[in-house]
Coordinates of C-alpha atoms and ligand atoms in Angstrom, one line a residue:
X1 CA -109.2 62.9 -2.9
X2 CA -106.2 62.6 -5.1
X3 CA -103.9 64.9 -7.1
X4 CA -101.7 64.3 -9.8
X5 CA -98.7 65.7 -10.6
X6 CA -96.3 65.9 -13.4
X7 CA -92.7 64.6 -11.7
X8 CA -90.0 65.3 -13.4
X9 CA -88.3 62.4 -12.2
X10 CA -90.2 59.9 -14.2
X11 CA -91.4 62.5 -16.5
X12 CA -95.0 61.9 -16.3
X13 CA -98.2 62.7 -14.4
X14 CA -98.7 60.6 -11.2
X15 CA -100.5 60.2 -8.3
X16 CA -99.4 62.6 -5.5
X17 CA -98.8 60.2 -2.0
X18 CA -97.1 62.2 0.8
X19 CA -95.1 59.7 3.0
X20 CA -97.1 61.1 5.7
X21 CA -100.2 63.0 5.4
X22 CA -100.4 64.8 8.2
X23 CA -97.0 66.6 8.0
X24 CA -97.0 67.1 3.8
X25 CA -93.8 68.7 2.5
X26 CA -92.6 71.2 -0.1
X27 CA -89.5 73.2 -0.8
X28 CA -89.2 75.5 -3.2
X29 CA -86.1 77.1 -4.0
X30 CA -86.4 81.3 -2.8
X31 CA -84.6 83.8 -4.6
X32 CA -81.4 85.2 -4.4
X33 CA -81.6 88.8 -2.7
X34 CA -79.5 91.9 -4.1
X35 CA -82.2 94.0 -6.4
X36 CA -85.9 94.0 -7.1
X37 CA -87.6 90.3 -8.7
X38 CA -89.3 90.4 -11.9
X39 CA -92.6 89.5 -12.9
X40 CA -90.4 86.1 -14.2
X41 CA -89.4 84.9 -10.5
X42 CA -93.0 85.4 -9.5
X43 CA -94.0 82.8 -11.7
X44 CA -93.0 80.2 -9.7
X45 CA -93.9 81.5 -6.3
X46 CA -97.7 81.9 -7.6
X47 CA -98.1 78.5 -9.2
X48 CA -96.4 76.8 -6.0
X49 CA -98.7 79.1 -4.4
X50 CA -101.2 77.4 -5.7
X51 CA -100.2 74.1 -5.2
X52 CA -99.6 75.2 -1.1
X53 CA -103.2 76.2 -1.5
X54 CA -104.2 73.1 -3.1
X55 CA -102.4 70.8 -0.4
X56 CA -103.6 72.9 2.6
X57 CA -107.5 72.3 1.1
X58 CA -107.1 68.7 0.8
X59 CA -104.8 67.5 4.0
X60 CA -106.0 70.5 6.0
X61 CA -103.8 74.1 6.7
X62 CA -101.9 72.4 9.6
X63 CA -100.7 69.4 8.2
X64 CA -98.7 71.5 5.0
X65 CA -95.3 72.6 5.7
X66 CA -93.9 74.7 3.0
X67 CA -90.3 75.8 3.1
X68 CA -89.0 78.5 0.3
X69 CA -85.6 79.7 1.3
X70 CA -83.4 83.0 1.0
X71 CA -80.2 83.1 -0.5
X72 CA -78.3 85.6 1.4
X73 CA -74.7 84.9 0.7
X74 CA -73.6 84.2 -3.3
X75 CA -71.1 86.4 -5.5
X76 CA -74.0 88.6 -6.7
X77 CA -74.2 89.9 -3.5
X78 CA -70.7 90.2 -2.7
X79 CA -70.0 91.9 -5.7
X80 CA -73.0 94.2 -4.9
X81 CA -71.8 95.0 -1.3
X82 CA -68.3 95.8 -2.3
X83 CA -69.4 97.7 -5.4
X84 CA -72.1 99.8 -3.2
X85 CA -69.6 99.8 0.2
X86 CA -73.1 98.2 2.0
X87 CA -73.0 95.7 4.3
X88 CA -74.5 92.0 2.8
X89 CA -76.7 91.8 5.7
X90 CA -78.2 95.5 4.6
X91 CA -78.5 94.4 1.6
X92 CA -80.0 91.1 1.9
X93 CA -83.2 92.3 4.6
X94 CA -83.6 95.3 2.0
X95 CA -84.7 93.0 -0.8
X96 CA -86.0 90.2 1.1
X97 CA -88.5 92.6 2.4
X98 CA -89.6 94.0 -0.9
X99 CA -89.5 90.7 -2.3
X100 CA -92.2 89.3 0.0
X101 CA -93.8 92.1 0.1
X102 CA -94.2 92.4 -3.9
X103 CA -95.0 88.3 -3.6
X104 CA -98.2 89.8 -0.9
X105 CA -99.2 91.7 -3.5
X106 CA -99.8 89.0 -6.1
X107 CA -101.6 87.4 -2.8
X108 CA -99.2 84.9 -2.2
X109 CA -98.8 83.1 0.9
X110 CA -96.1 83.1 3.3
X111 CA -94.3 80.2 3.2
X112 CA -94.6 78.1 7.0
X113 CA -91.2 78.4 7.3
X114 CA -88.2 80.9 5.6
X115 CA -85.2 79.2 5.7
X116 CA -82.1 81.8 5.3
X117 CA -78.8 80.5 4.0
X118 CA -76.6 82.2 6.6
X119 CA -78.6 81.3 9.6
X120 CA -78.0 77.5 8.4
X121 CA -74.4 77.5 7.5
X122 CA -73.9 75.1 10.5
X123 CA -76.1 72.3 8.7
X124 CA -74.2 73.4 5.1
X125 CA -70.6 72.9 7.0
X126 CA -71.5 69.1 9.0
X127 CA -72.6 68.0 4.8
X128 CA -70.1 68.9 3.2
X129 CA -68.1 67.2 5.8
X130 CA -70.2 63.9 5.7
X131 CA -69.8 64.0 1.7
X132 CA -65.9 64.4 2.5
X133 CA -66.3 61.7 4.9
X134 CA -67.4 58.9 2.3
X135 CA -65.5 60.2 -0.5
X136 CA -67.7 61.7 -2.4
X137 CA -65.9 64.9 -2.3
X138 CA -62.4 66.6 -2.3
X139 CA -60.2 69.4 -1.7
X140 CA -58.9 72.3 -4.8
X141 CA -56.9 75.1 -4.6
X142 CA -60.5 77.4 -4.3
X143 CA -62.4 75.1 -2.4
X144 CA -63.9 71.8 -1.4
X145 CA -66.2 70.2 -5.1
X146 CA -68.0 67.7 -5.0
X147 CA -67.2 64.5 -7.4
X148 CA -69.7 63.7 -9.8
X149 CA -68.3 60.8 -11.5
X150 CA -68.6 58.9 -7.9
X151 CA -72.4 59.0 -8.2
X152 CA -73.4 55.9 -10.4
X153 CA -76.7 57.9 -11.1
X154 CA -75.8 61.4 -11.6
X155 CA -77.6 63.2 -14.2
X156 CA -80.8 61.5 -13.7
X157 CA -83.4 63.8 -12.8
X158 CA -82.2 66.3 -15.8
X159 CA -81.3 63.4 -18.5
X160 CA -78.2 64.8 -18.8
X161 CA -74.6 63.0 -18.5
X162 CA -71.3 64.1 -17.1
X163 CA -70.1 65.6 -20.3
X164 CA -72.4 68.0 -21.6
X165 CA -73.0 69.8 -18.3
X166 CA -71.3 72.9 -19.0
X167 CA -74.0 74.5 -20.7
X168 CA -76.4 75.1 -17.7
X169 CA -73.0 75.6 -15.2
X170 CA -73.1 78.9 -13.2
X171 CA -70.1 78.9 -12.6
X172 CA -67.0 78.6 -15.3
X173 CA -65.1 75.2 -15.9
X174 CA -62.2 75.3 -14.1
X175 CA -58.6 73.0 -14.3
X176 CA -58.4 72.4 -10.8
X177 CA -61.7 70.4 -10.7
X178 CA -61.0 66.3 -11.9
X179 CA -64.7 66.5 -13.7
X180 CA -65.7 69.7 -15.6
X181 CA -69.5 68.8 -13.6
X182 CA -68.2 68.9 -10.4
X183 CA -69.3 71.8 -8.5
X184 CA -68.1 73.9 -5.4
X185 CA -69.2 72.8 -2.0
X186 CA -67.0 75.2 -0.3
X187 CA -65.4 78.1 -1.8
X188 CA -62.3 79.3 0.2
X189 CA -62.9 83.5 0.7
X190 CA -61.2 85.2 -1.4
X191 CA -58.5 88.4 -0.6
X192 CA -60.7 91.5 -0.5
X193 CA -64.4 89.7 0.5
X194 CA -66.0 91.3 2.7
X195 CA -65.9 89.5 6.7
X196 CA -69.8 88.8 6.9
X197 CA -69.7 86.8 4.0
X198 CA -66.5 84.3 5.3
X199 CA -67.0 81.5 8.0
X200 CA -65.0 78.9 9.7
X201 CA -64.7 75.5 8.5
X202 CA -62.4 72.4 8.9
X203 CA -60.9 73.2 5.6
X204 CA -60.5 76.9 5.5
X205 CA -62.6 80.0 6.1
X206 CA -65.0 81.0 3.3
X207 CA -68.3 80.0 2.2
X208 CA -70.9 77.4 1.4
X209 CA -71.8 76.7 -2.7
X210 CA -75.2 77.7 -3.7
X211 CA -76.3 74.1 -4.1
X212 CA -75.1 72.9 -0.7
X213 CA -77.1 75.6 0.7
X214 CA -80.5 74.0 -0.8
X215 CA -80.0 70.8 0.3
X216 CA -78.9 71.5 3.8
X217 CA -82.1 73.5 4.8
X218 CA -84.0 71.3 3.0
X219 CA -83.2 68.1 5.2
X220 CA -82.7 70.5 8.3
X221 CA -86.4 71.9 8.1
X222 CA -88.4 69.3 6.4
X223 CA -86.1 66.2 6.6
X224 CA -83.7 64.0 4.5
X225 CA -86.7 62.9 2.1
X226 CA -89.2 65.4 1.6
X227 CA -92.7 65.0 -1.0
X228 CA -92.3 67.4 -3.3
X229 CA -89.4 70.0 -4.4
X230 CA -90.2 72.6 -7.2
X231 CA -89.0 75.7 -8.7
X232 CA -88.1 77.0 -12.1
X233 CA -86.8 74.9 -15.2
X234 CA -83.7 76.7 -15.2
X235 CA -82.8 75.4 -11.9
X236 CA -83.6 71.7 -12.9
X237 CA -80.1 71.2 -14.3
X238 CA -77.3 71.9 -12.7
X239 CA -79.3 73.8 -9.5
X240 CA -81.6 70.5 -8.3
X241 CA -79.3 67.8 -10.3
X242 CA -76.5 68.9 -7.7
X243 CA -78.8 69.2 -4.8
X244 CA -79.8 65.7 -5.6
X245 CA -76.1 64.7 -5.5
X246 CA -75.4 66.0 -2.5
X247 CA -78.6 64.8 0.0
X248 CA -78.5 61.5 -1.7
X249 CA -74.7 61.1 -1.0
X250 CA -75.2 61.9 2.3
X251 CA -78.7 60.2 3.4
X252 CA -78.4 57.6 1.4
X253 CA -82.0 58.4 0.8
X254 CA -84.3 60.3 -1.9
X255 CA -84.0 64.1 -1.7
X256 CA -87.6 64.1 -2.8
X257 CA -89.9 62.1 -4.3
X258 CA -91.7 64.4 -6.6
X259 CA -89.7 67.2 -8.2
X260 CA -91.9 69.9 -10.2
X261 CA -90.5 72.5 -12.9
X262 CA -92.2 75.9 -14.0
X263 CA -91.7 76.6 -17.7
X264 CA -90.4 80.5 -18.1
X265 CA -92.2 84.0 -18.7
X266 CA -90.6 84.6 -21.9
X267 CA -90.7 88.6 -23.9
X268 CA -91.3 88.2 -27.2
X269 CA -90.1 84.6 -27.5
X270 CA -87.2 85.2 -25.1
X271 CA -86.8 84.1 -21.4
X272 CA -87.1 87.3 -19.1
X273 CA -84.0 87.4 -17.5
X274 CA -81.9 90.1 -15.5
X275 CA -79.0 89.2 -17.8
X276 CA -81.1 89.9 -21.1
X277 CA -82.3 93.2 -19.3
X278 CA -85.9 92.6 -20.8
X279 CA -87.4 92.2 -17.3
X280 CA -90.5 93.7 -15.9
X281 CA -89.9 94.6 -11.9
X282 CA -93.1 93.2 -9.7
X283 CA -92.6 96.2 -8.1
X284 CA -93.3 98.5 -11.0
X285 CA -96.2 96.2 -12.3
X286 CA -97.8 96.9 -9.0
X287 CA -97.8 100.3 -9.5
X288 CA -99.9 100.1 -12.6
X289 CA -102.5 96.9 -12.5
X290 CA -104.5 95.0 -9.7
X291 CA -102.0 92.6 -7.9
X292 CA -104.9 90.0 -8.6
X293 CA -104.2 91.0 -12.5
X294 CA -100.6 90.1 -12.5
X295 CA -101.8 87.0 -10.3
X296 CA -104.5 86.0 -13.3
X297 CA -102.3 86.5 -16.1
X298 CA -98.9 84.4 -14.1
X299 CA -102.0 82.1 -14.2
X300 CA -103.8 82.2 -17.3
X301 CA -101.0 79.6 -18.7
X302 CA -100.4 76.1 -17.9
X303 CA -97.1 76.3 -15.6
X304 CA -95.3 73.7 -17.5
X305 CA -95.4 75.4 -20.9
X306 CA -93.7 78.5 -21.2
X307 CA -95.5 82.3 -21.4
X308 CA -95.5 85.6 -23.2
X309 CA -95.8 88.2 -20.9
X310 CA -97.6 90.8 -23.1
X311 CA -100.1 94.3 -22.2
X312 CA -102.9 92.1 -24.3
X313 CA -102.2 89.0 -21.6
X314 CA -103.1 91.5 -18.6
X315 CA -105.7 93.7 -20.8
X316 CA -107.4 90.4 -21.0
X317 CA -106.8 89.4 -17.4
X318 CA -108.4 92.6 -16.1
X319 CA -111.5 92.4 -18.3
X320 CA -112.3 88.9 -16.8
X321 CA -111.1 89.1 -13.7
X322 CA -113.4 92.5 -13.9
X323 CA -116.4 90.1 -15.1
X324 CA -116.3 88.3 -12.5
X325 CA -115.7 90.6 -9.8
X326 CA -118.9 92.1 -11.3
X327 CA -120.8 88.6 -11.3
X328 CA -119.6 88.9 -7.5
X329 CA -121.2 92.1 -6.7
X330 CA -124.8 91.0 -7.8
X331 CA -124.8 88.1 -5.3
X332 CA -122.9 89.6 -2.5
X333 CA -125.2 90.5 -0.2
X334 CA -126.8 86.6 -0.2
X335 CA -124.4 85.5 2.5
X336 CA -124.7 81.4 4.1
X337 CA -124.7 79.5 1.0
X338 CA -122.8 76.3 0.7
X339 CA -120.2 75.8 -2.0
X340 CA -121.4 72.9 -4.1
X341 CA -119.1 72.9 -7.0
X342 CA -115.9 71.3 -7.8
X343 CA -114.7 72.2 -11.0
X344 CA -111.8 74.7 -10.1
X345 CA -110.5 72.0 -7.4
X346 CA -110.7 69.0 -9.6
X347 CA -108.7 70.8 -12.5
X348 CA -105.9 72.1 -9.9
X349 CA -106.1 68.5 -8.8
X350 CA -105.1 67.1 -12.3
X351 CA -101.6 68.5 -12.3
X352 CA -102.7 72.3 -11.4
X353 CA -104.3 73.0 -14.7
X354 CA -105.1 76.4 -14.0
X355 CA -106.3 77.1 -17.4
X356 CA -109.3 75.1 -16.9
X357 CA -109.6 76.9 -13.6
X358 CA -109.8 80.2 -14.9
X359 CA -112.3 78.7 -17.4
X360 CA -114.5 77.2 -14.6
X361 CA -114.0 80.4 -12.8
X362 CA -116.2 82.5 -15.5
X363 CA -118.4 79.9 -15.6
X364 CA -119.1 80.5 -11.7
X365 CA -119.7 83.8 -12.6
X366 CA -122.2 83.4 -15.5
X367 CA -123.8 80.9 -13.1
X368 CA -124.0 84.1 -10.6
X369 CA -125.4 86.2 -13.4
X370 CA -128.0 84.0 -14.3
X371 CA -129.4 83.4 -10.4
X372 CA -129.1 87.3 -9.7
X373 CA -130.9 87.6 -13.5
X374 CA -133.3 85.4 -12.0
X375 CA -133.7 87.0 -8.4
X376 CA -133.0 83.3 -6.8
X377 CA -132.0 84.3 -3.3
X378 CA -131.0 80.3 -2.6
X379 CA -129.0 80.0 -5.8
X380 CA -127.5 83.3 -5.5
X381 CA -126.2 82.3 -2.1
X382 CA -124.8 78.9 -3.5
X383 CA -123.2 81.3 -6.4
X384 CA -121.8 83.4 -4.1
X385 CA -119.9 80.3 -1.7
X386 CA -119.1 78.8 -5.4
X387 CA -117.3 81.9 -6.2
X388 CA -115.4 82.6 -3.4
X389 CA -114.2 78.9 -2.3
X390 CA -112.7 79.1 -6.1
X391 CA -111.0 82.2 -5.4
X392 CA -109.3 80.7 -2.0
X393 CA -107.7 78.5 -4.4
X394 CA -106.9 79.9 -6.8
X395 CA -105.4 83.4 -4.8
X396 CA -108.1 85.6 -6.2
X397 CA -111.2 87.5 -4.8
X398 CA -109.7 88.4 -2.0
X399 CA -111.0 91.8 -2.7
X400 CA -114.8 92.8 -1.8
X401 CA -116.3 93.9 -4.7
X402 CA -116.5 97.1 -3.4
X403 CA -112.7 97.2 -2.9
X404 CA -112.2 95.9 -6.6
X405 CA -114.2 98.9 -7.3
X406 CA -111.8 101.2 -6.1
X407 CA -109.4 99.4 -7.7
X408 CA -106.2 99.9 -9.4
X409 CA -102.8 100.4 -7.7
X410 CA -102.2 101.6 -4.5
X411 CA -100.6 104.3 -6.3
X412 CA -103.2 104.8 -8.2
X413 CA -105.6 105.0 -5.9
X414 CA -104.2 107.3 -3.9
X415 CA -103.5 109.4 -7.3
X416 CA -107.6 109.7 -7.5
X417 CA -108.2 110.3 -3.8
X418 CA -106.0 113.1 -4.1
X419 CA -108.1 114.7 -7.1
X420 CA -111.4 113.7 -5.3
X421 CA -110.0 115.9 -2.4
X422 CA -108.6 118.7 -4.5
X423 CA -112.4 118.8 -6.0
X424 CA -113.3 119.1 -2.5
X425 CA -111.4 122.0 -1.7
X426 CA -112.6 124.1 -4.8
X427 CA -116.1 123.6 -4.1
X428 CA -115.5 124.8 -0.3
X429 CA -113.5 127.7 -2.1
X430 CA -116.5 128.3 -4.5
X431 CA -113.9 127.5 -7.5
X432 CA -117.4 126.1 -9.4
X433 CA -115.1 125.9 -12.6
X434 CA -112.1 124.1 -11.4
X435 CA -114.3 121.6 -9.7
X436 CA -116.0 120.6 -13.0
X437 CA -113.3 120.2 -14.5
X438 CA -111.9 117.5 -11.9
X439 CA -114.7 115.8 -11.8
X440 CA -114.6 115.9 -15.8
X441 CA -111.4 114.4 -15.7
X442 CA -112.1 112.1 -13.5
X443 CA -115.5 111.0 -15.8
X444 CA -113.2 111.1 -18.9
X445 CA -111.4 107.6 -17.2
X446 CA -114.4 106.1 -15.9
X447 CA -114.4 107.0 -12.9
X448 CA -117.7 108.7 -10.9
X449 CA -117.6 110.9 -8.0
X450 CA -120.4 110.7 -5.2
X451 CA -121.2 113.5 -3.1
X452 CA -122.6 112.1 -0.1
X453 CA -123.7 113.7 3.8
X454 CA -120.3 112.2 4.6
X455 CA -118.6 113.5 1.9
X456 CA -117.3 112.5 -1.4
X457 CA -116.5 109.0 -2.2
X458 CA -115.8 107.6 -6.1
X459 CA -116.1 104.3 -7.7
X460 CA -115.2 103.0 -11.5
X461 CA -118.0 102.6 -13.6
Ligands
LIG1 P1 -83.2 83.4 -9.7 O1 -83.3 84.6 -8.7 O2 -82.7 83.7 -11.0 O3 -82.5 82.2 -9.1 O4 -84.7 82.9 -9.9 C1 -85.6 82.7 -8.8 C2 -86.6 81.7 -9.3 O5 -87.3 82.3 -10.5 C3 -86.1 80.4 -9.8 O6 -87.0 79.4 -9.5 C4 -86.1 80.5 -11.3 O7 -86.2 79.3 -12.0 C5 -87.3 81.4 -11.6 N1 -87.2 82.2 -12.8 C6 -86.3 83.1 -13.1 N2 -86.6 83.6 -14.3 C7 -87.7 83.1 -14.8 C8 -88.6 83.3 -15.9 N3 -88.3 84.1 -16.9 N4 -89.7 82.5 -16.0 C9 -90.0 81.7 -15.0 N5 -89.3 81.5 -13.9 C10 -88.2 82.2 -13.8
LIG2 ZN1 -82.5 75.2 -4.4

């Protein structure tokens, strides 16, 4: 069964061949941990998400080894730590745990294996020292930078040159390095930085460059050429260009033979980003929709073009995801079918064109409608498997449809369970009035209360 991706190196579709299928490999680039993640940095943990779950189905759950790292040490943090007089390592579990939690919300998968920069530093210190080693590298005042202009083929996964790299450059051009695109490797601490962010090394205590960091646990974890690396368009040029650099200088081997980019979550026509400040917080988003809602609308869009997060893009979301949760109900209780239908798989298979997906989804689901409409038991039961192997692959369904019922946020939910009890209580206190008017309330958002022998239970209608 084959897939085919788009590789950016090449820049065209092609046919995915690990180098060995039973241990298939994937990196990811992880996020860099100091505040909450927007709905932005989730985009590319779904769609890889996807693809993890597209690679697990075809060379089996065992034979997929997925790496997405932590960036625990960079000048945001530092700067955060001094500013807030917190220890980096505080800091760093704080928001690594809400980010993966958020990222469980949206029903993604942990990764097989969460690399963290500072527990690798050893693996970032012996590069650097190999790049040193055969010249690819040299000492500045700040630190130890890497030499682009000795790599004949620099520039080639991004198109760029040597010249016009300062655009994309994190960090600012400055006159100790020979080549405005060389980049730190090392970067000697600084008076003032805080001890748990400074290590030794055979040129001077400090730190490893964010790049460095990539391509160390990369090779460490999954090995000096691994199938596929991905992660955000932003990070294609200089972030992956310079990881490329580096593993390549040192193996003498490809980083990675396919490298996949997500296009961004834009605002209104504008990449969300922290520095714009038009960013919506996962966390927050959570509070208010589904997690499977978020998950829909991060996927209603083909990952390589870019998309507007907008209330219409979830309104929508939630109506069809609500469709086919309903579809789901009418065949749930025909368990043992067999799934028979392809669709969703084969248009994840052509380059993870979720799009179609989402369209084959419904389709499932009017299929379900029509064998419930017709009281089928067999092709209710065949609906049903159809349904539900789609929504292992896509991330969704992972709800009964009793649970999506209940729905809404956790906040939510717990918002109505309180009323539902508070109803409770004034019929107990013969308050006849105030328990009308809860359940009115209640009624006036869609919501139906059920007085049962075991109590009172509620459900959206
Ligand atoms: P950062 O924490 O900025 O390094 O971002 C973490 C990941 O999220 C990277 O893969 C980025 O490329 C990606 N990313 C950040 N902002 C967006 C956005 N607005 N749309 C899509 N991906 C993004
Ligand atoms: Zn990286």
């Amino acid at each position: 069964m084959t897939i085919k991706l788009y590789n950016t190196l090449g820049r065209e579709k092609q046919v995915f061949e690990p180098q060995d299928p039973d241990r298939v490999t994937l990196y990811v680039c992880g996020p860099t941990v100091y505040n909450y993640a927007h709905i932005g940095n989730a985009r590319p943990a779904v769609v890889f998400d996807v693809l993890f779950r597209l690679l697990r189905h075809v060379y089996g759950a065992e034979h997929v080894v997925y790496a997405r790292n932590i960036t625990d040490v960079e000048d945001k943090i530092i700067a955060r730590s001094i500013q807030d007089g917190t220890p980096i390592p505080e800091i760093t579990r704080k928001y690594a745990d809400i980010y993966n939690s958020d990222l469980a919300g949206l029903n993604v998968l942990a990764p097989t294996i969460e690399p963290w920069a500072t527990q690798n530093i050893d693996g970032m210190v012996a590069l650097t020292k190999q790049l040193v080693d055969k010249g690819y590298a040299y000492t500045a005042p700040s630190g130890v930078f890497f030499d682009v202009a000795k790599m004949a083929d620099y520039g080639k996964l991004s198109g760029r040159n040597i010249e016009d790299n300062e655009a994309g450059a994190r960090v600012a051009v400055s006159e100790e390095k020979r080549n405005p695109a060389d980049f730190a490797l090392w970067k000697f601490a600084k008076e003032g930085e805080p001890e748990d962010a400074i290590w030794d090394s055979p040129w001077g205590r400090g730190r490893p460059g964010w790049h460095i960091e990539c391509s160390a646990m990369a090779a460490a974890h999954l090995g000096e050429t691994i199938d596929i690396h991905a992660g955000g368009i932003d990070l294609q040029f200089p972030h992956h260009e310079n990881e490329i650099a580096q593993s390549e200088c040192a193996h003498g081997t490809p980083m990675a033979r396919y490298w996949m980019h997500n296009g961004f979550l834009d605002m209104d026509g504008e990449k969300m980003s922290k520095s714009l400040g038009n960013v919506k917080l996962i966390h927050d988003l959570l509070a208010d929709w589904p997690g499977e809602v978020l998950r829909m609308a991060l996927l209603s869009g083909h990952y390589r073009a870019p998309l507007d997060w907008t209330r219409d893009l979830l309104e929508q979301a939630k109506t069809t995801l609500g469709r086919v949760y309903g579809a789901l109900r009418r065949v749930w209780a025909a368990e043992g079918g067999t799934a028979n239908d392809t669709a969703v798989l084969d248009a994840l298979r052509d380059d993870l064109n979720t799009p179609i997906a989402l369209a084959e989804l419904a389709r499932l689901a009017s299929e379900a409608n029509q064998a419930a409409d017709a009281k089928d038991e067999t092709r209710m039961a065949t609906a049903r498997a159809n349904l539900l192997a789609a929504g292992e692959l896509l991330g969704l369904l992972q709800l009964t449809p009793a649970e999506w019922e209940q729905g809404g946020s956790e906040d939510d939910k717990a918002r109505i369970d309180a009323l539902v009890q508070a109803r409770v209580d004034a019929r107990q206190a013969k308050n006849w009035a105030e328990a009308d008017r809860i359940r009115n309330e209640l009624a006036e958002e869609g919501i139906e209360i059920m007085d049962g022998p075991q109590g009172s239970t509620w459900r959206r209608v």
